[in-house]
Amino acid sequence: DIQMTQSPSSLSASVGDRVTITCRASQSITTYLNWYQQKPGKAPKLLIYTASSLQSGVPSRFSGSGSGTDFTLTISSLQPEDFATYYCQQSYSTPYFGGGTKVEIK
Amino acid sequence: QVQLQQSGPGLLKPSQTLSLTCAIYGDNVSTNSAAWSWIRQSPSRGLEWLGRTYYRSKWYNDYAVSVKSRIIINPDTSKNQFSLQLNSVTPEDTAVYYCARESWTIGTFFDYWGQGTLVTVSS
């Protein structure tokens, strides 16, 4: 299995802050990397696919970048509805999710 | 708009069989452009993909190594749904179980999810 490591596991930020979350693969996955947002009691929601493509309906403040083994999810200006847990997932081989990054209010 | 509706019991005893169903609305289980997966989530194991079924001229299944000896995922074309069967459950199988569509178009990703079913395994 290709494993995914996210960092940090949690962070505190304020509304309007720029937030960056990192995901590292145990081997190259080219750009087969997706990002999800999950709120308590809800299923994950797709934000970004193939590393940098924005899913339809997702605000443009979300962006993704990277290739190979290192990827980032950036929220350009954090909004109140963005406080949630974020997961990366590789789709290069058997699907595998990262451990998650919880974004909390500072 | 695709919707996935899960059903099935939420409380099991050790050694019993977990059975869940996912009804598909707005798409077809036999589509050539997606696969149909089961994913579970627990505090100890995080988000864990369990397996999928998909049709590409014939039916295929892929299963996670961690559950391969105990899992069956079946499509039901007459009801446009798919099911999960997990045998010989233990308390470690306690989790929220999700069904999801894995779109296979530009890349592969889980774009639609069911509402989740909390399954508790306890004696």
PDB file of N, CA and C in Angstrom, chain B residues 34-76:
ATOM      1  N   ALA B  34     -17.557   4.544 -13.414  1.00  0.00           N
ATOM      2  CA  ALA B  34     -17.422   4.639 -11.962  1.00  0.00           C
ATOM      3  C   ALA B  34     -17.301   3.262 -11.357  1.00  0.00           C
ATOM      4  N   ALA B  35     -16.867   3.246 -10.106  1.00  0.00           N
ATOM      5  CA  ALA B  35     -16.896   2.044  -9.279  1.00  0.00           C
ATOM      6  C   ALA B  35     -17.674   2.385  -8.019  1.00  0.00           C
ATOM      7  N   TRP B  36     -18.111   1.365  -7.314  1.00  0.00           N
ATOM      8  CA  TRP B  36     -18.969   1.548  -6.145  1.00  0.00           C
ATOM      9  C   TRP B  36     -18.276   0.922  -4.946  1.00  0.00           C
ATOM     10  N   SER B  37     -17.963   1.786  -3.972  1.00  0.00           N
ATOM     11  CA  SER B  37     -17.079   1.404  -2.870  1.00  0.00           C
ATOM     12  C   SER B  37     -17.768   1.444  -1.521  1.00  0.00           C
ATOM     13  N   TRP B  38     -17.160   0.710  -0.584  1.00  0.00           N
ATOM     14  CA  TRP B  38     -17.492   0.820   0.835  1.00  0.00           C
ATOM     15  C   TRP B  38     -16.243   1.300   1.565  1.00  0.00           C
ATOM     16  N   ILE B  39     -16.452   2.267   2.452  1.00  0.00           N
ATOM     17  CA  ILE B  39     -15.388   2.898   3.232  1.00  0.00           C
ATOM     18  C   ILE B  39     -15.879   2.976   4.665  1.00  0.00           C
ATOM     19  N   ARG B  40     -14.998   2.738   5.627  1.00  0.00           N
ATOM     20  CA  ARG B  40     -15.407   2.882   7.024  1.00  0.00           C
ATOM     21  C   ARG B  40     -14.494   3.864   7.736  1.00  0.00           C
ATOM     22  N   GLN B  41     -14.982   4.366   8.868  1.00  0.00           N
ATOM     23  CA  GLN B  41     -14.239   5.368   9.627  1.00  0.00           C
ATOM     24  C   GLN B  41     -14.380   5.094  11.116  1.00  0.00           C
ATOM     25  N   SER B  42     -13.260   4.989  11.778  1.00  0.00           N
ATOM     26  CA  SER B  42     -13.242   4.814  13.226  1.00  0.00           C
ATOM     27  C   SER B  42     -12.111   5.650  13.799  1.00  0.00           C
ATOM     28  N   PRO B  43     -12.179   5.998  15.085  1.00  0.00           N
ATOM     29  CA  PRO B  43     -11.088   6.784  15.688  1.00  0.00           C
ATOM     30  C   PRO B  43      -9.739   6.071  15.606  1.00  0.00           C
ATOM     31  N   SER B  44      -9.744   4.749  15.706  1.00  0.00           N
ATOM     32  CA  SER B  44      -8.471   4.025  15.723  1.00  0.00           C
ATOM     33  C   SER B  44      -7.894   3.801  14.328  1.00  0.00           C
ATOM     34  N   ARG B  45      -8.736   3.651  13.317  1.00  0.00           N
ATOM     35  CA  ARG B  45      -8.260   3.290  11.976  1.00  0.00           C
ATOM     36  C   ARG B  45      -8.432   4.421  10.954  1.00  0.00           C
ATOM     37  N   GLY B  46      -9.070   5.521  11.341  1.00  0.00           N
ATOM     38  CA  GLY B  46      -9.303   6.612  10.401  1.00  0.00           C
ATOM     39  C   GLY B  46     -10.250   6.189   9.291  1.00  0.00           C
ATOM     40  N   LEU B  47     -10.079   6.814   8.126  1.00  0.00           N
ATOM     41  CA  LEU B  47     -10.859   6.451   6.944  1.00  0.00           C
ATOM     42  C   LEU B  47     -10.165   5.273   6.255  1.00  0.00           C
ATOM     43  N   GLU B  48     -10.894   4.182   6.112  1.00  0.00           N
ATOM     44  CA  GLU B  48     -10.331   2.946   5.573  1.00  0.00           C
ATOM     45  C   GLU B  48     -11.194   2.449   4.418  1.00  0.00           C
ATOM     46  N   TRP B  49     -10.635   2.397   3.231  1.00  0.00           N
ATOM     47  CA  TRP B  49     -11.336   1.840   2.080  1.00  0.00           C
ATOM     48  C   TRP B  49     -11.389   0.329   2.229  1.00  0.00           C
ATOM     49  N   LEU B  50     -12.593  -0.255   2.031  1.00  0.00           N
ATOM     50  CA  LEU B  50     -12.775  -1.693   2.221  1.00  0.00           C
ATOM     51  C   LEU B  50     -12.817  -2.457   0.900  1.00  0.00           C
ATOM     52  N   GLY B  51     -13.415  -1.882  -0.109  1.00  0.00           N
ATOM     53  CA  GLY B  51     -13.514  -2.604  -1.362  1.00  0.00           C
ATOM     54  C   GLY B  51     -14.482  -1.936  -2.320  1.00  0.00           C
ATOM     55  N   ARG B  52     -14.569  -2.472  -3.543  1.00  0.00           N
ATOM     56  CA  ARG B  52     -15.430  -1.893  -4.564  1.00  0.00           C
ATOM     57  C   ARG B  52     -15.891  -2.944  -5.558  1.00  0.00           C
ATOM     58  N   THR B  53     -16.965  -2.618  -6.259  1.00  0.00           N
ATOM     59  CA  THR B  53     -17.437  -3.428  -7.367  1.00  0.00           C
ATOM     60  C   THR B  53     -17.605  -2.514  -8.569  1.00  0.00           C
ATOM     61  N   TYR B  54     -17.351  -3.028  -9.761  1.00  0.00           N
ATOM     62  CA  TYR B  54     -17.508  -2.204 -10.948  1.00  0.00           C
ATOM     63  C   TYR B  54     -17.701  -3.082 -12.172  1.00  0.00           C
ATOM     64  N   TYR B  55     -18.300  -2.492 -13.207  1.00  0.00           N
ATOM     65  CA  TYR B  55     -18.634  -3.222 -14.429  1.00  0.00           C
ATOM     66  C   TYR B  55     -17.821  -2.658 -15.589  1.00  0.00           C
ATOM     67  N   ARG B  56     -17.071  -3.530 -16.216  1.00  0.00           N
ATOM     68  CA  ARG B  56     -16.321  -3.191 -17.437  1.00  0.00           C
ATOM     69  C   ARG B  56     -16.454  -4.383 -18.377  1.00  0.00           C
ATOM     70  N   SER B  57     -17.603  -4.516 -18.995  1.00  0.00           N
ATOM     71  CA  SER B  57     -17.975  -5.675 -19.823  1.00  0.00           C
ATOM     72  C   SER B  57     -18.292  -6.911 -18.979  1.00  0.00           C
ATOM     73  N   LYS B  58     -17.732  -6.988 -17.793  1.00  0.00           N
ATOM     74  CA  LYS B  58     -18.120  -7.986 -16.805  1.00  0.00           C
ATOM     75  C   LYS B  58     -17.888  -7.369 -15.423  1.00  0.00           C
ATOM     76  N   TRP B  59     -18.353  -8.040 -14.391  1.00  0.00           N
ATOM     77  CA  TRP B  59     -18.228  -7.504 -13.035  1.00  0.00           C
ATOM     78  C   TRP B  59     -16.873  -7.851 -12.429  1.00  0.00           C
ATOM     79  N   TYR B  60     -16.305  -6.870 -11.731  1.00  0.00           N
ATOM     80  CA  TYR B  60     -15.048  -7.022 -11.017  1.00  0.00           C
ATOM     81  C   TYR B  60     -15.237  -6.582  -9.573  1.00  0.00           C
ATOM     82  N   ASN B  61     -14.389  -7.128  -8.698  1.00  0.00           N
ATOM     83  CA  ASN B  61     -14.309  -6.691  -7.313  1.00  0.00           C
ATOM     84  C   ASN B  61     -12.852  -6.514  -6.918  1.00  0.00           C
ATOM     85  N   ASP B  62     -12.608  -5.494  -6.102  1.00  0.00           N
ATOM     86  CA  ASP B  62     -11.306  -5.315  -5.457  1.00  0.00           C
ATOM     87  C   ASP B  62     -11.569  -5.182  -3.969  1.00  0.00           C
ATOM     88  N   TYR B  63     -10.707  -5.782  -3.149  1.00  0.00           N
ATOM     89  CA  TYR B  63     -10.885  -5.730  -1.706  1.00  0.00           C
ATOM     90  C   TYR B  63      -9.585  -5.338  -1.019  1.00  0.00           C
ATOM     91  N   ALA B  64      -9.722  -4.628   0.100  1.00  0.00           N
ATOM     92  CA  ALA B  64      -8.552  -4.302   0.921  1.00  0.00           C
ATOM     93  C   ALA B  64      -7.986  -5.581   1.534  1.00  0.00           C
ATOM     94  N   VAL B  65      -6.668  -5.630   1.623  1.00  0.00           N
ATOM     95  CA  VAL B  65      -6.004  -6.807   2.182  1.00  0.00           C
ATOM     96  C   VAL B  65      -6.473  -7.083   3.606  1.00  0.00           C
ATOM     97  N   SER B  66      -6.753  -6.010   4.356  1.00  0.00           N
ATOM     98  CA  SER B  66      -7.099  -6.144   5.774  1.00  0.00           C
ATOM     99  C   SER B  66      -8.396  -6.905   6.007  1.00  0.00           C
ATOM    100  N   VAL B  67      -9.294  -6.934   5.014  1.00  0.00           N
ATOM    101  CA  VAL B  67     -10.587  -7.602   5.188  1.00  0.00           C
ATOM    102  C   VAL B  67     -10.861  -8.628   4.104  1.00  0.00           C
ATOM    103  N   LYS B  68      -9.893  -8.903   3.249  1.00  0.00           N
ATOM    104  CA  LYS B  68     -10.121  -9.699   2.049  1.00  0.00           C
ATOM    105  C   LYS B  68     -10.729 -11.067   2.320  1.00  0.00           C
ATOM    106  N   SER B  69     -10.387 -11.677   3.456  1.00  0.00           N
ATOM    107  CA  SER B  69     -10.890 -13.022   3.755  1.00  0.00           C
ATOM    108  C   SER B  69     -12.324 -13.012   4.274  1.00  0.00           C
ATOM    109  N   ARG B  70     -12.870 -11.831   4.586  1.00  0.00           N
ATOM    110  CA  ARG B  70     -14.173 -11.760   5.252  1.00  0.00           C
ATOM    111  C   ARG B  70     -15.224 -10.949   4.495  1.00  0.00           C
ATOM    112  N   ILE B  71     -14.863 -10.347   3.356  1.00  0.00           N
ATOM    113  CA  ILE B  71     -15.745  -9.360   2.731  1.00  0.00           C
ATOM    114  C   ILE B  71     -16.291  -9.855   1.395  1.00  0.00           C
ATOM    115  N   ILE B  72     -17.534  -9.464   1.134  1.00  0.00           N
ATOM    116  CA  ILE B  72     -18.137  -9.651  -0.180  1.00  0.00           C
ATOM    117  C   ILE B  72     -18.906  -8.379  -0.512  1.00  0.00           C
ATOM    118  N   ILE B  73     -18.663  -7.831  -1.694  1.00  0.00           N
ATOM    119  CA  ILE B  73     -19.436  -6.693  -2.211  1.00  0.00           C
ATOM    120  C   ILE B  73     -20.122  -7.150  -3.486  1.00  0.00           C
ATOM    121  N   ASN B  74     -21.439  -7.006  -3.508  1.00  0.00           N
ATOM    122  CA  ASN B  74     -22.216  -7.486  -4.648  1.00  0.00           C
ATOM    123  C   ASN B  74     -23.053  -6.374  -5.264  1.00  0.00           C
ATOM    124  N   PRO B  75     -23.110  -6.310  -6.581  1.00  0.00           N
ATOM    125  CA  PRO B  75     -24.055  -5.408  -7.238  1.00  0.00           C
ATOM    126  C   PRO B  75     -25.411  -6.092  -7.374  1.00  0.00           C
ATOM    127  N   ASP B  76     -26.462  -5.290  -7.409  1.00  0.00           N
ATOM    128  CA  ASP B  76     -27.809  -5.794  -7.668  1.00  0.00           C
ATOM    129  C   ASP B  76     -28.402  -4.918  -8.762  1.00  0.00           C
TER     130      ASP B  76
END
